[in-house]
GROMACS .gro file of C-alpha atoms in nm:
model
  491
    1MET     CA    1   9.203  10.391  10.469
    2LYS     CA    2   9.111  10.252  10.795
    3LYS     CA    3   8.770  10.136  10.663
    4VAL     CA    4   8.915  10.010  10.328
    5LEU     CA    5   9.173   9.763  10.504
    6ALA     CA    6   8.895   9.677  10.756
    7THR     CA    7   8.672   9.555  10.485
    8ILE     CA    8   8.976   9.377  10.310
    9LEU     CA    9   9.030   9.179  10.617
   10ALA     CA   10   8.651   9.143  10.695
   11LEU     CA   11   8.595   9.032  10.335
   12VAL     CA   12   8.891   8.754  10.391
   13MET     CA   13   8.753   8.614  10.696
   14ALA     CA   14   8.400   8.619  10.533
   15LEU     CA   15   8.537   8.412  10.252
   16SER     CA   16   8.722   8.181  10.499
   17VAL     CA   17   8.379   8.105  10.615
   18THR     CA   18   8.149   8.083  10.306
   19THR     CA   19   8.382   7.898  10.065
   20ILE     CA   20   8.405   7.593  10.242
   21SER     CA   21   8.196   7.284  10.110
   22TRP     CA   22   8.197   6.928  10.258
   23ALA     CA   23   8.449   6.681  10.062
   24ASP     CA   24   8.283   6.378   9.876
   25GLU     CA   25   8.616   6.203   9.794
   26THR     CA   26   8.922   6.084   9.986
   27ALA     CA   27   9.176   5.992   9.720
   28LEU     CA   28   9.343   6.198   9.415
   29PRO     CA   29   9.245   6.044   9.062
   30ASP     CA   30   9.486   5.874   8.845
   31ALA     CA   31   9.698   6.119   8.666
   32GLU     CA   32   9.609   6.160   8.304
   33ASN     CA   33   9.887   6.289   8.047
   34GLY     CA   34  10.073   6.394   8.342
   35VAL     CA   35   9.796   6.594   8.550
   36ILE     CA   36   9.583   6.497   8.819
   37THR     CA   37   9.255   6.649   8.781
   38LEU     CA   38   8.999   6.673   9.050
   39THR     CA   39   8.653   6.551   8.971
   40GLY     CA   40   8.478   6.631   9.284
   41ASN     CA   41   8.561   6.820   9.611
   42THR     CA   42   8.851   6.587   9.775
   43THR     CA   43   9.001   6.545  10.124
   44ILE     CA   44   9.335   6.380  10.187
   45ASP     CA   45   9.584   6.317  10.415
   46SER     CA   46   9.971   6.504  10.346
   47THR     CA   47  10.116   6.174  10.266
   48ALA     CA   48   9.896   6.115   9.966
   49VAL     CA   49  10.075   6.401   9.785
   50HIS     CA   50  10.350   6.226   9.589
   51VAL     CA   51  10.640   6.408   9.412
   52THR     CA   52  10.889   6.215   9.188
   53THR     CA   53  11.223   6.356   9.194
   54GLY     CA   54  11.345   6.533   8.816
   55GLN     CA   55  10.949   6.511   8.713
   56THR     CA   56  10.640   6.733   8.693
   57THR     CA   57  10.362   6.661   8.914
   58VAL     CA   58  10.057   6.883   8.824
   59ILE     CA   59   9.734   6.877   9.058
   60ASP     CA   60   9.467   7.058   8.882
   61LEU     CA   61   9.156   7.161   9.120
   62LYS     CA   62   8.930   7.219   8.811
   63GLY     CA   63   8.691   7.421   9.041
   64HIS     CA   64   8.656   7.179   9.304
   65ASN     CA   65   8.801   7.199   9.674
   66LEU     CA   66   9.100   7.005   9.769
   67THR     CA   67   9.182   6.984  10.131
   68ILE     CA   68   9.494   6.844  10.265
   69ASN     CA   69   9.500   6.712  10.638
   70TYR     CA   70   9.844   6.747  10.811
   71ALA     CA   71   9.821   6.554  11.132
   72ALA     CA   72  10.028   6.660  11.443
   73ASN     CA   73  10.327   6.418  11.340
   74ALA     CA   74  10.335   6.515  10.999
   75GLY     CA   75  10.630   6.683  10.838
   76SER     CA   76  10.592   6.931  10.530
   77THR     CA   77  10.527   6.825  10.200
   78GLN     CA   78  10.918   6.820  10.110
   79PHE     CA   79  11.059   6.742   9.763
   80SER     CA   80  11.417   6.840   9.610
   81GLY     CA   81  11.590   6.783   9.323
   82ALA     CA   82  11.648   6.980   8.968
   83GLY     CA   83  11.360   6.940   8.762
   84THR     CA   84  11.137   6.822   9.031
   85VAL     CA   85  10.816   7.042   8.988
   86LEU     CA   86  10.512   7.037   9.208
   87THR     CA   87  10.223   7.253   9.045
   88PHE     CA   88   9.885   7.351   9.190
   89ARG     CA   89   9.628   7.508   8.948
   90ASP     CA   90   9.252   7.565   8.896
   91SER     CA   91   9.179   7.556   8.512
   92LYS     CA   92   8.811   7.668   8.575
   93SER     CA   93   8.882   7.967   8.836
   94THR     CA   94   8.784   8.263   8.741
   95GLY     CA   95   8.863   8.449   9.073
   96PHE     CA   96   8.665   8.678   9.253
   97SER     CA   97   8.303   8.788   9.146
   98ASN     CA   98   8.177   9.152   9.184
   99GLU     CA   99   7.987   8.993   9.496
  100GLY     CA  100   8.310   8.876   9.644
  101ARG     CA  101   8.283   8.528   9.642
  102TRP     CA  102   8.562   8.289   9.478
  103GLN     CA  103   8.477   8.159   9.168
  104GLY     CA  104   8.694   7.836   9.180
  105GLY     CA  105   8.820   7.560   9.417
  106ILE     CA  106   9.001   7.607   9.707
  107LEU     CA  107   9.324   7.447   9.819
  108THR     CA  108   9.304   7.409  10.227
  109LEU     CA  109   9.620   7.304  10.460
  110ARG     CA  110   9.504   7.231  10.791
  111GLY     CA  111   9.559   6.977  11.080
  112ASP     CA  112   9.711   6.952  11.397
  113ARG     CA  113  10.069   7.007  11.250
  114PHE     CA  114   9.974   7.392  11.269
  115THR     CA  115   9.908   7.408  11.624
  116ASN     CA  116  10.250   7.586  11.573
  117ILE     CA  117  10.127   7.818  11.301
  118ALA     CA  118  10.533   7.878  11.192
  119ASN     CA  119  10.505   7.535  11.049
  120PRO     CA  120  10.531   7.511  10.674
  121ALA     CA  121  10.295   7.290  10.481
  122PHE     CA  122  10.507   7.280  10.141
  123VAL     CA  123  10.908   7.309  10.123
  124PRO     CA  124  11.073   7.281   9.801
  125SER     CA  125  11.422   7.206   9.856
  126ILE     CA  126  11.761   7.245   9.666
  127GLY     CA  127  11.682   7.259   9.287
  128ALA     CA  128  11.302   7.167   9.335
  129THR     CA  129  11.010   7.413   9.229
  130LEU     CA  130  10.625   7.475   9.378
  131ASN     CA  131  10.399   7.639   9.156
  132ILE     CA  132  10.101   7.819   9.244
  133ASP     CA  133   9.832   7.918   8.939
  134GLY     CA  134   9.516   8.066   8.987
  135VAL     CA  135   9.464   7.895   9.312
  136TYR     CA  136   9.277   8.026   9.654
  137VAL     CA  137   9.515   7.916   9.904
  138LYS     CA  138   9.411   7.896  10.273
  139CYS     CA  139   9.676   7.744  10.537
  140ASP     CA  140   9.631   7.724  10.913
  141GLY     CA  141  10.036   7.787  10.936
  142THR     CA  142  10.304   7.879  10.719
  143GLY     CA  143  10.214   7.838  10.332
  144PHE     CA  144  10.552   7.785  10.128
  145LEU     CA  145  10.917   7.766  10.232
  146PRO     CA  146  11.168   7.740   9.981
  147LEU     CA  147  11.502   7.572  10.140
  148GLY     CA  148  11.845   7.571   9.946
  149ASN     CA  149  12.014   7.652   9.602
  150ALA     CA  150  11.777   7.709   9.339
  151ALA     CA  151  11.468   7.610   9.557
  152ALA     CA  152  11.180   7.811   9.396
  153VAL     CA  153  10.820   7.927   9.463
  154SER     CA  154  10.631   8.067   9.220
  155VAL     CA  155  10.268   8.213   9.284
  156THR     CA  156  10.053   8.366   8.997
  157ASN     CA  157   9.679   8.484   8.958
  158SER     CA  158   9.635   8.335   9.337
  159PHE     CA  159   9.496   8.480   9.661
  160VAL     CA  160   9.683   8.307   9.978
  161GLU     CA  161   9.597   8.375  10.334
  162ALA     CA  162   9.768   8.216  10.631
  163LYS     CA  163   9.807   8.232  10.985
  164ALA     CA  164  10.233   8.299  11.006
  165TYR     CA  165  10.340   8.333  10.673
  166CYS     CA  166  10.202   8.310  10.336
  167VAL     CA  167  10.593   8.274  10.189
  168GLY     CA  168  10.896   8.266  10.408
  169THR     CA  169  11.245   8.109  10.431
  170ASN     CA  170  11.492   7.962  10.689
  171SER     CA  171  11.795   8.118  10.822
  172ALA     CA  172  11.918   7.850  11.030
  173THR     CA  173  12.232   7.773  10.830
  174VAL     CA  174  12.370   7.936  10.511
  175GLU     CA  175  12.299   7.607  10.292
  176ASN     CA  176  11.949   7.751  10.313
  177SER     CA  177  12.022   8.027  10.068
  178GLY     CA  178  11.998   8.074   9.680
  179VAL     CA  179  11.635   8.059   9.691
  180VAL     CA  180  11.410   8.229   9.450
  181ILE     CA  181  11.088   8.351   9.521
  182THR     CA  182  10.831   8.506   9.222
  183LEU     CA  183  10.500   8.677   9.325
  184LYS     CA  184  10.288   8.790   9.034
  185SER     CA  185   9.947   8.970   8.994
  186SER     CA  186   9.815   8.764   9.382
  187THR     CA  187   9.708   8.889   9.715
  188PHE     CA  188   9.884   8.761  10.028
  189VAL     CA  189   9.729   8.807  10.356
  190THR     CA  190   9.814   8.704  10.685
  191HIS     CA  191   9.584   8.731  11.012
  192ASN     CA  192   9.569   8.499  11.347
  193GLU     CA  193   9.424   8.592  11.697
  194ASP     CA  194   9.738   8.747  11.850
  195LYS     CA  195   9.810   8.956  11.540
  196ASP     CA  196  10.157   8.830  11.524
  197ASN     CA  197  10.243   8.786  11.128
  198CYS     CA  198  10.428   8.833  10.828
  199PRO     CA  199  10.278   8.746  10.470
  200VAL     CA  200  10.621   8.776  10.307
  201MET     CA  201  10.980   8.734  10.433
  202ILE     CA  202  11.330   8.667  10.288
  203ASN     CA  203  11.586   8.603  10.553
  204VAL     CA  204  11.886   8.432  10.351
  205ALA     CA  205  12.086   8.519  10.030
  206GLY     CA  206  11.832   8.465   9.727
  207LYS     CA  207  11.598   8.663   9.518
  208LEU     CA  208  11.256   8.785   9.597
  209ASN     CA  209  11.050   8.927   9.303
  210ILE     CA  210  10.705   9.098   9.378
  211ASP     CA  211  10.494   9.242   9.082
  212ASP     CA  212  10.132   9.384   9.076
  213CYS     CA  213  10.045   9.233   9.398
  214TYR     CA  214   9.880   9.377   9.710
  215ILE     CA  215  10.018   9.205  10.037
  216CYS     CA  216   9.835   9.295  10.405
  217GLY     CA  217   9.979   9.161  10.730
  218GLN     CA  218   9.971   9.270  11.095
  219ARG     CA  219  10.295   9.293  11.247
  220GLN     CA  220  10.480   9.340  10.898
  221GLY     CA  221  10.384   9.318  10.550
  222VAL     CA  222  10.711   9.228  10.365
  223ILE     CA  223  11.041   9.137  10.568
  224VAL     CA  224  11.376   9.159  10.358
  225ARG     CA  225  11.626   9.063  10.668
  226ALA     CA  226  11.898   8.947  10.363
  227GLY     CA  227  11.875   8.905   9.998
  228GLU     CA  228  11.785   9.069   9.704
  229ALA     CA  229  11.400   9.204   9.649
  230ASN     CA  230  11.239   9.409   9.333
  231ILE     CA  231  10.897   9.522   9.447
  232THR     CA  232  10.723   9.687   9.150
  233ASN     CA  233  10.362   9.825   9.101
  234SER     CA  234  10.260   9.670   9.466
  235GLY     CA  235  10.079   9.803   9.786
  236ILE     CA  236  10.203   9.658  10.123
  237ALA     CA  237  10.013   9.743  10.429
  238ILE     CA  238   9.950   9.640  10.788
  239ASP     CA  239   9.615   9.643  10.891
  240ASP     CA  240   9.530   9.907  11.139
  241SER     CA  241   9.250   9.775  11.228
  242ALA     CA  242   9.399   9.454  11.372
  243ARG     CA  243   9.769   9.570  11.395
  244TYR     CA  244  10.017   9.382  11.623
  245GLU     CA  245  10.069   9.601  11.924
  246GLY     CA  246  10.307   9.421  12.126
  247ASN     CA  247  10.623   9.510  11.942
  248GLU     CA  248  10.892   9.620  12.173
  249ASP     CA  249  11.142   9.882  12.084
  250TYR     CA  250  11.392   9.729  11.871
  251SER     CA  251  11.615  10.039  11.817
  252THR     CA  252  11.731   9.961  12.194
  253SER     CA  253  11.683   9.596  12.201
  254GLU     CA  254  11.838   9.298  12.005
  255TRP     CA  255  11.629   9.164  11.732
  256GLY     CA  256  11.503   8.822  11.783
  257GLU     CA  257  11.429   8.523  11.505
  258GLY     CA  258  11.180   8.517  11.240
  259ASN     CA  259  10.983   8.849  11.251
  260ASN     CA  260  11.073   8.934  11.612
  261LEU     CA  261  11.191   9.252  11.505
  262PRO     CA  262  11.022   9.618  11.450
  263SER     CA  263  10.667   9.640  11.302
  264ALA     CA  264  10.625   9.800  10.950
  265ALA     CA  265  10.481   9.776  10.630
  266LEU     CA  266  10.828   9.707  10.505
  267VAL     CA  267  11.152   9.616  10.665
  268VAL     CA  268  11.467   9.625  10.531
  269GLY     CA  269  11.784   9.485  10.676
  270ASN     CA  270  11.935   9.285  11.011
  271LYS     CA  271  12.032   9.468  11.316
  272THR     CA  272  12.152   9.160  11.508
  273LYS     CA  273  12.439   8.975  11.413
  274SER     CA  274  12.383   8.588  11.429
  275ALA     CA  275  12.593   8.299  11.436
  276THR     CA  276  12.413   8.078  11.147
  277GLY     CA  277  12.166   8.310  10.974
  278TYR     CA  278  12.116   8.640  10.785
  279LYS     CA  279  12.471   8.610  10.588
  280ALA     CA  280  12.380   8.869  10.315
  281ASN     CA  281  12.335   9.180  10.247
  282ALA     CA  282  11.983   9.332  10.203
  283VAL     CA  283  11.883   9.497   9.895
  284VAL     CA  284  11.575   9.621   9.811
  285ASN     CA  285  11.472   9.820   9.492
  286PHE     CA  286  11.107   9.968   9.552
  287LYS     CA  287  10.918  10.115   9.246
  288ASP     CA  288  10.580  10.260   9.127
  289SER     CA  289  10.461  10.081   9.464
  290SER     CA  290  10.253  10.193   9.800
  291ALA     CA  291  10.363  10.139  10.135
  292TYR     CA  292  10.105  10.177  10.445
  293GLY     CA  293  10.224  10.192  10.781
  294GLY     CA  294   9.891  10.187  10.973
  295GLY     CA  295   9.993  10.401  11.246
  296THR     CA  296  10.328  10.289  11.263
  297ASP     CA  297  10.644  10.318  11.006
  298ALA     CA  298  10.589  10.261  10.662
  299ILE     CA  299  10.927  10.126  10.595
  300TYR     CA  300  11.223  10.073  10.865
  301THR     CA  301  11.591   9.972  10.796
  302ASP     CA  302  11.882   9.859  10.977
  303GLY     CA  303  12.191   9.678  10.934
  304ASN     CA  304  12.529   9.575  11.107
  305THR     CA  305  12.885   9.588  11.048
  306ASP     CA  306  12.886   9.239  10.885
  307TYR     CA  307  12.607   9.288  10.653
  308GLN     CA  308  12.410   9.617  10.568
  309SER     CA  309  12.123   9.713  10.387
  310THR     CA  310  12.028   9.941  10.067
  311LEU     CA  311  11.688  10.056  10.006
  312THR     CA  312  11.634  10.218   9.658
  313ILE     CA  313  11.292  10.415   9.641
  314ASP     CA  314  11.188  10.524   9.285
  315GLY     CA  315  10.884  10.595   9.054
  316ASP     CA  316  10.697  10.871   8.988
  317TYR     CA  317  10.342  10.666   9.107
  318THR     CA  318  10.523  10.554   9.430
  319TYR     CA  319  10.343  10.634   9.729
  320ILE     CA  320  10.452  10.611  10.155
  321ASP     CA  321  10.211  10.663  10.423
  322GLY     CA  322  10.390  10.644  10.725
  323ALA     CA  323  10.757  10.716  10.839
  324VAL     CA  324  11.079  10.569  10.611
  325LYS     CA  325  11.309  10.532  10.918
  326LYS     CA  326  11.696  10.423  10.974
  327GLY     CA  327  11.712  10.208  11.272
  328ASN     CA  328  12.009  10.243  11.532
  329ASN     CA  329  12.298  10.142  11.319
  330ILE     CA  330  12.244  10.423  11.093
  331ASP     CA  331  12.591  10.400  10.935
  332GLN     CA  332  12.508  10.050  10.802
  333THR     CA  333  12.208  10.137  10.600
  334THR     CA  334  12.167  10.355  10.277
  335ILE     CA  335  11.818  10.496  10.171
  336LYS     CA  336  11.812  10.634   9.827
  337ILE     CA  337  11.511  10.838   9.690
  338GLN     CA  338  11.488  10.884   9.343
  339SER     CA  339  11.118  10.944   9.326
  340GLY     CA  340  10.785  10.938   9.492
  341GLU     CA  341  10.525  11.130   9.722
  342PHE     CA  342  10.555  11.097  10.126
  343THR     CA  343  10.361  11.192  10.404
  344ASP     CA  344  10.667  11.191  10.609
  345ALA     CA  345  10.845  11.530  10.549
  346ASP     CA  346  11.157  11.396  10.654
  347ALA     CA  347  11.178  11.133  10.380
  348VAL     CA  348  11.354  11.452  10.166
  349ASN     CA  349  11.682  11.390  10.388
  350PHE     CA  350  11.697  11.067  10.156
  351ALA     CA  351  11.641  11.242   9.822
  352VAL     CA  352  11.928  11.195   9.585
  353ALA     CA  353  12.096  11.527   9.504
  354ASP     CA  354  11.926  11.777   9.295
  355ALA     CA  355  11.604  11.607   9.287
  356ALA     CA  356  11.315  11.840   9.237
  357LEU     CA  357  11.127  11.896   9.575
  358ALA     CA  358  10.793  12.001   9.654
  359THR     CA  359  10.499  11.990   9.867
  360ILE     CA  360  10.101  11.934   9.815
  361LYS     CA  361   9.841  12.049  10.090
  362TYR     CA  362   9.539  11.859  10.008
  363SER     CA  363   9.249  12.053  10.106
  364GLU     CA  364   9.103  11.820  10.344
  365THR     CA  365   9.421  11.656  10.476
  366ALA     CA  366   9.796  11.691  10.613
  367THR     CA  367  10.057  11.799  10.341
  368THR     CA  368  10.285  11.554  10.175
  369ALA     CA  369  10.645  11.587  10.022
  370ILE     CA  370  10.721  11.480   9.654
  371ILE     CA  371  11.036  11.388   9.529
  372SER     CA  372  11.138  11.447   9.163
  373GLU     CA  373  11.003  11.628   8.856
  374GLY     CA  374  10.799  11.293   8.741
  375ALA     CA  375  10.657  11.256   9.064
  376ILE     CA  376  10.530  11.629   9.101
  377LYS     CA  377  10.384  11.616   8.740
  378THR     CA  378  10.224  11.286   8.800
  379VAL     CA  379  10.050  11.419   9.136
  380ALA     CA  380   9.993  11.733   8.989
  381LYS     CA  381   9.789  11.601   8.657
  382GLU     CA  382   9.620  11.286   8.838
  383TYR     CA  383   9.577  11.314   9.199
  384ALA     CA  384   9.558  11.681   9.277
  385GLU     CA  385   9.196  11.892   9.311
  386GLU     CA  386   9.049  12.210   9.317
  387GLY     CA  387   9.143  12.365   9.635
  388ASP     CA  388   9.461  12.192   9.697
  389VAL     CA  389   9.814  12.374   9.677
  390ILE     CA  390  10.136  12.269   9.532
  391THR     CA  391  10.457  12.462   9.633
  392VAL     CA  392  10.784  12.373   9.448
  393LYS     CA  393  11.111  12.434   9.664
  394ARG     CA  394  11.345  12.280   9.425
  395GLY     CA  395  11.416  12.243   9.101
  396ASN     CA  396  11.277  12.339   8.748
  397VAL     CA  397  10.943  12.194   8.694
  398ALA     CA  398  10.693  12.235   8.386
  399LEU     CA  399  10.343  12.118   8.516
  400THR     CA  400  10.088  12.026   8.274
  401ASP     CA  401   9.723  11.911   8.278
  402VAL     CA  402   9.691  12.064   8.627
  403PRO     CA  403   9.295  12.097   8.692
  404VAL     CA  404   9.110  12.397   8.738
  405GLY     CA  405   9.131  12.517   9.130
  406VAL     CA  406   9.465  12.408   9.201
  407THR     CA  407   9.717  12.648   9.316
  408VAL     CA  408  10.098  12.638   9.222
  409ALA     CA  409  10.348  12.810   9.428
  410ASN     CA  410  10.740  12.890   9.362
  411ASP     CA  411  10.894  12.884   9.679
  412GLY     CA  412  11.266  13.002   9.555
  413ALA     CA  413  11.283  12.729   9.323
  414GLY     CA  414  11.412  12.766   8.965
  415THR     CA  415  11.136  12.787   8.673
  416VAL     CA  416  10.817  12.679   8.747
  417THR     CA  417  10.540  12.688   8.486
  418VAL     CA  418  10.189  12.555   8.465
  419ASN     CA  419   9.974  12.427   8.136
  420GLY     CA  420  10.210  12.632   7.938
  421SER     CA  421  10.179  12.975   8.132
  422GLY     CA  422  10.485  13.210   8.197
  423ALA     CA  423  10.726  13.131   8.481
  424ILE     CA  424  10.560  13.169   8.848
  425THR     CA  425  10.779  13.383   9.054
  426GLU     CA  426  10.828  13.349   9.434
  427GLY     CA  427  10.567  13.523   9.634
  428ASN     CA  428  10.330  13.497   9.363
  429PRO     CA  429  10.120  13.169   9.381
  430TYR     CA  430   9.920  13.096   9.064
  431THR     CA  431   9.564  12.908   9.051
  432VAL     CA  432   9.468  12.752   8.715
  433ARG     CA  433   9.147  12.870   8.567
  434PRO     CA  434   8.882  12.723   8.384
  435ALA     CA  435   9.004  12.829   8.016
  436GLU     CA  436   9.315  12.667   8.082
  437GLN     CA  437   9.223  12.294   8.183
  438PRO     CA  438   9.171  12.049   7.916
  439PRO     CA  439   8.933  11.781   7.916
  440ARG     CA  440   9.043  11.538   8.219
  441TYR     CA  441   9.047  11.148   8.171
  442TYR     CA  442   8.984  10.914   8.467
  443TYR     CA  443   9.147  10.584   8.456
  444ASN     CA  444   8.898  10.282   8.520
  445SER     CA  445   9.054   9.959   8.600
  446THR     CA  446   8.757   9.754   8.487
  447THR     CA  447   8.808   9.860   8.116
  448THR     CA  448   9.155   9.959   8.057
  449THR     CA  449   9.392   9.664   7.972
  450THR     CA  450   9.754   9.584   7.920
  451ASP     CA  451   9.730   9.479   7.560
  452THR     CA  452   9.488   9.466   7.265
  453LYS     CA  453   9.478   9.149   7.068
  454ALA     CA  454   9.467   9.119   6.699
  455ASP     CA  455   9.139   9.012   6.668
  456THR     CA  456   9.046   9.337   6.895
  457THR     CA  457   8.913   9.178   7.184
  458LYS     CA  458   9.075   9.304   7.510
  459GLY     CA  459   9.342   9.121   7.713
  460SER     CA  460   9.387   9.082   8.069
  461PRO     CA  461   9.281   9.365   8.280
  462LYS     CA  462   9.551   9.598   8.423
  463THR     CA  463   9.445   9.544   8.801
  464PHE     CA  464   9.718   9.786   9.002
  465ASP     CA  465   9.760  10.122   8.908
  466ALA     CA  466  10.090  10.192   9.143
  467GLY     CA  467   9.990  10.563   9.116
  468VAL     CA  468   9.665  10.488   9.283
  469GLY     CA  469   9.850  10.278   9.529
  470ILE     CA  470   9.678  10.131   9.863
  471TYR     CA  471   9.433  10.383   9.858
  472ALA     CA  472   9.267  10.235   9.547
  473VAL     CA  473   9.182   9.912   9.735
  474THR     CA  474   8.843   9.765   9.708
  475ALA     CA  475   8.682   9.487   9.819
  476VAL     CA  476   8.603   9.380   9.466
  477LEU     CA  477   8.893   9.154   9.358
  478SER     CA  478   8.997   8.946   9.065
  479VAL     CA  479   9.165   8.629   8.975
  480THR     CA  480   9.477   8.840   8.872
  481GLY     CA  481   9.512   8.996   9.195
  482MET     CA  482   9.275   9.305   9.317
  483ALA     CA  483   9.075   9.536   9.127
  484TRP     CA  484   9.143   9.886   9.205
  485THR     CA  485   8.939  10.179   9.186
  486ALA     CA  486   9.060  10.568   9.234
  487LYS     CA  487   9.032  10.758   9.527
  488LYS     CA  488   9.207  11.087   9.644
  489ARG     CA  489   9.550  10.998   9.826
  490GLY     CA  490   9.548  11.096  10.205
  491ASN     CA  491   9.184  11.058  10.253
   0.00000   0.00000   0.00000
């Protein structure tokens, strides 16, 4: 796993060098039919981006690079008003090649403004929307920061790298609340010299929806300090080859602003009260997704007497590598685990009542805990291999398609069966024999598709198998996020 994540970050940094080319135009073309289409690589000043209130502005890179320079005294590119939309797209992009080279244009946001990397480039304000579609975005500071009621950011089929935040919010006042952030089939990576960053953060009342995404940071992966977040079919990680190491013990000290709080792949809630910000409960639904703590906590939660946090973990394909932890104010945070596999054995303390429980001892790695019959079945069928031992500790569990050589034990649970066999009794573990195991078919992300069209051509590839989670990451990327290939959990 360490090698995989290090490879991902190395690839990102290599792309930062290899994809830059010299610009040969210094102004945006005139719009045709409402679309500004680049005709060559272009470099402009940030003041050259004009967004008309109440209208849609579309800039199509069409395979070319667009560099926007922000001077030291420049402000963000800010726009507001209902119906005001700025869209960056690349109609010619085909994403990453098999050799790891981006096949499309690059939107680069740079300049002296980003000496303070927390400064944002684009700020859609009250009622306005920013869309990023099929674009590789490189930002020397913070990429996108929606501000105020109905301000929206949508990122689809894109790759975004930044030095502070790819997408964030500002909690300086409650008037900044009401934002909507939608992240779909995209990758978000943050990295800088001091390793103090977080790709995605929401800290105001609003909504954050993440689906089919890979997110990797150095101090945190995702922060939901306030607001509601729905995370599905995604992987969140801290790159442990370069993780931020200056984090103080926030279980005993007050939390600061921004991401001055515990280091974890996912942080939920707000420990320290603020006179102005974080004025909302933090509610997170985490389903069929993976979180990798990189040697620190995978998930950290906290709350205060004014605003509490609630985390629900569900999905038979959920996998959490690292501790699932409550902070100091344990009475102000709720963790409810309905399903999933966990390297932290203490995670079973958060399991819903009467959920089936089991452990799996991988033949080459440590034991993990499994919660819910559905998750036990999924692990037994899709991840267990010869030499692994599954021990059911609670509940009635009927396992099917368990591979040859896998041993199943009943440790005082209810009725446990394997591949249609008779019930396994306590103290008499059962190992699957060859004649019982039907042919096993392996998921291949390069051929599996989410839909088949009427003309029998295949639709868009399913690029994230949440059951594989972060351990399926490879350096072969695609425009719809990441291409994934199976690797046994725990390796």
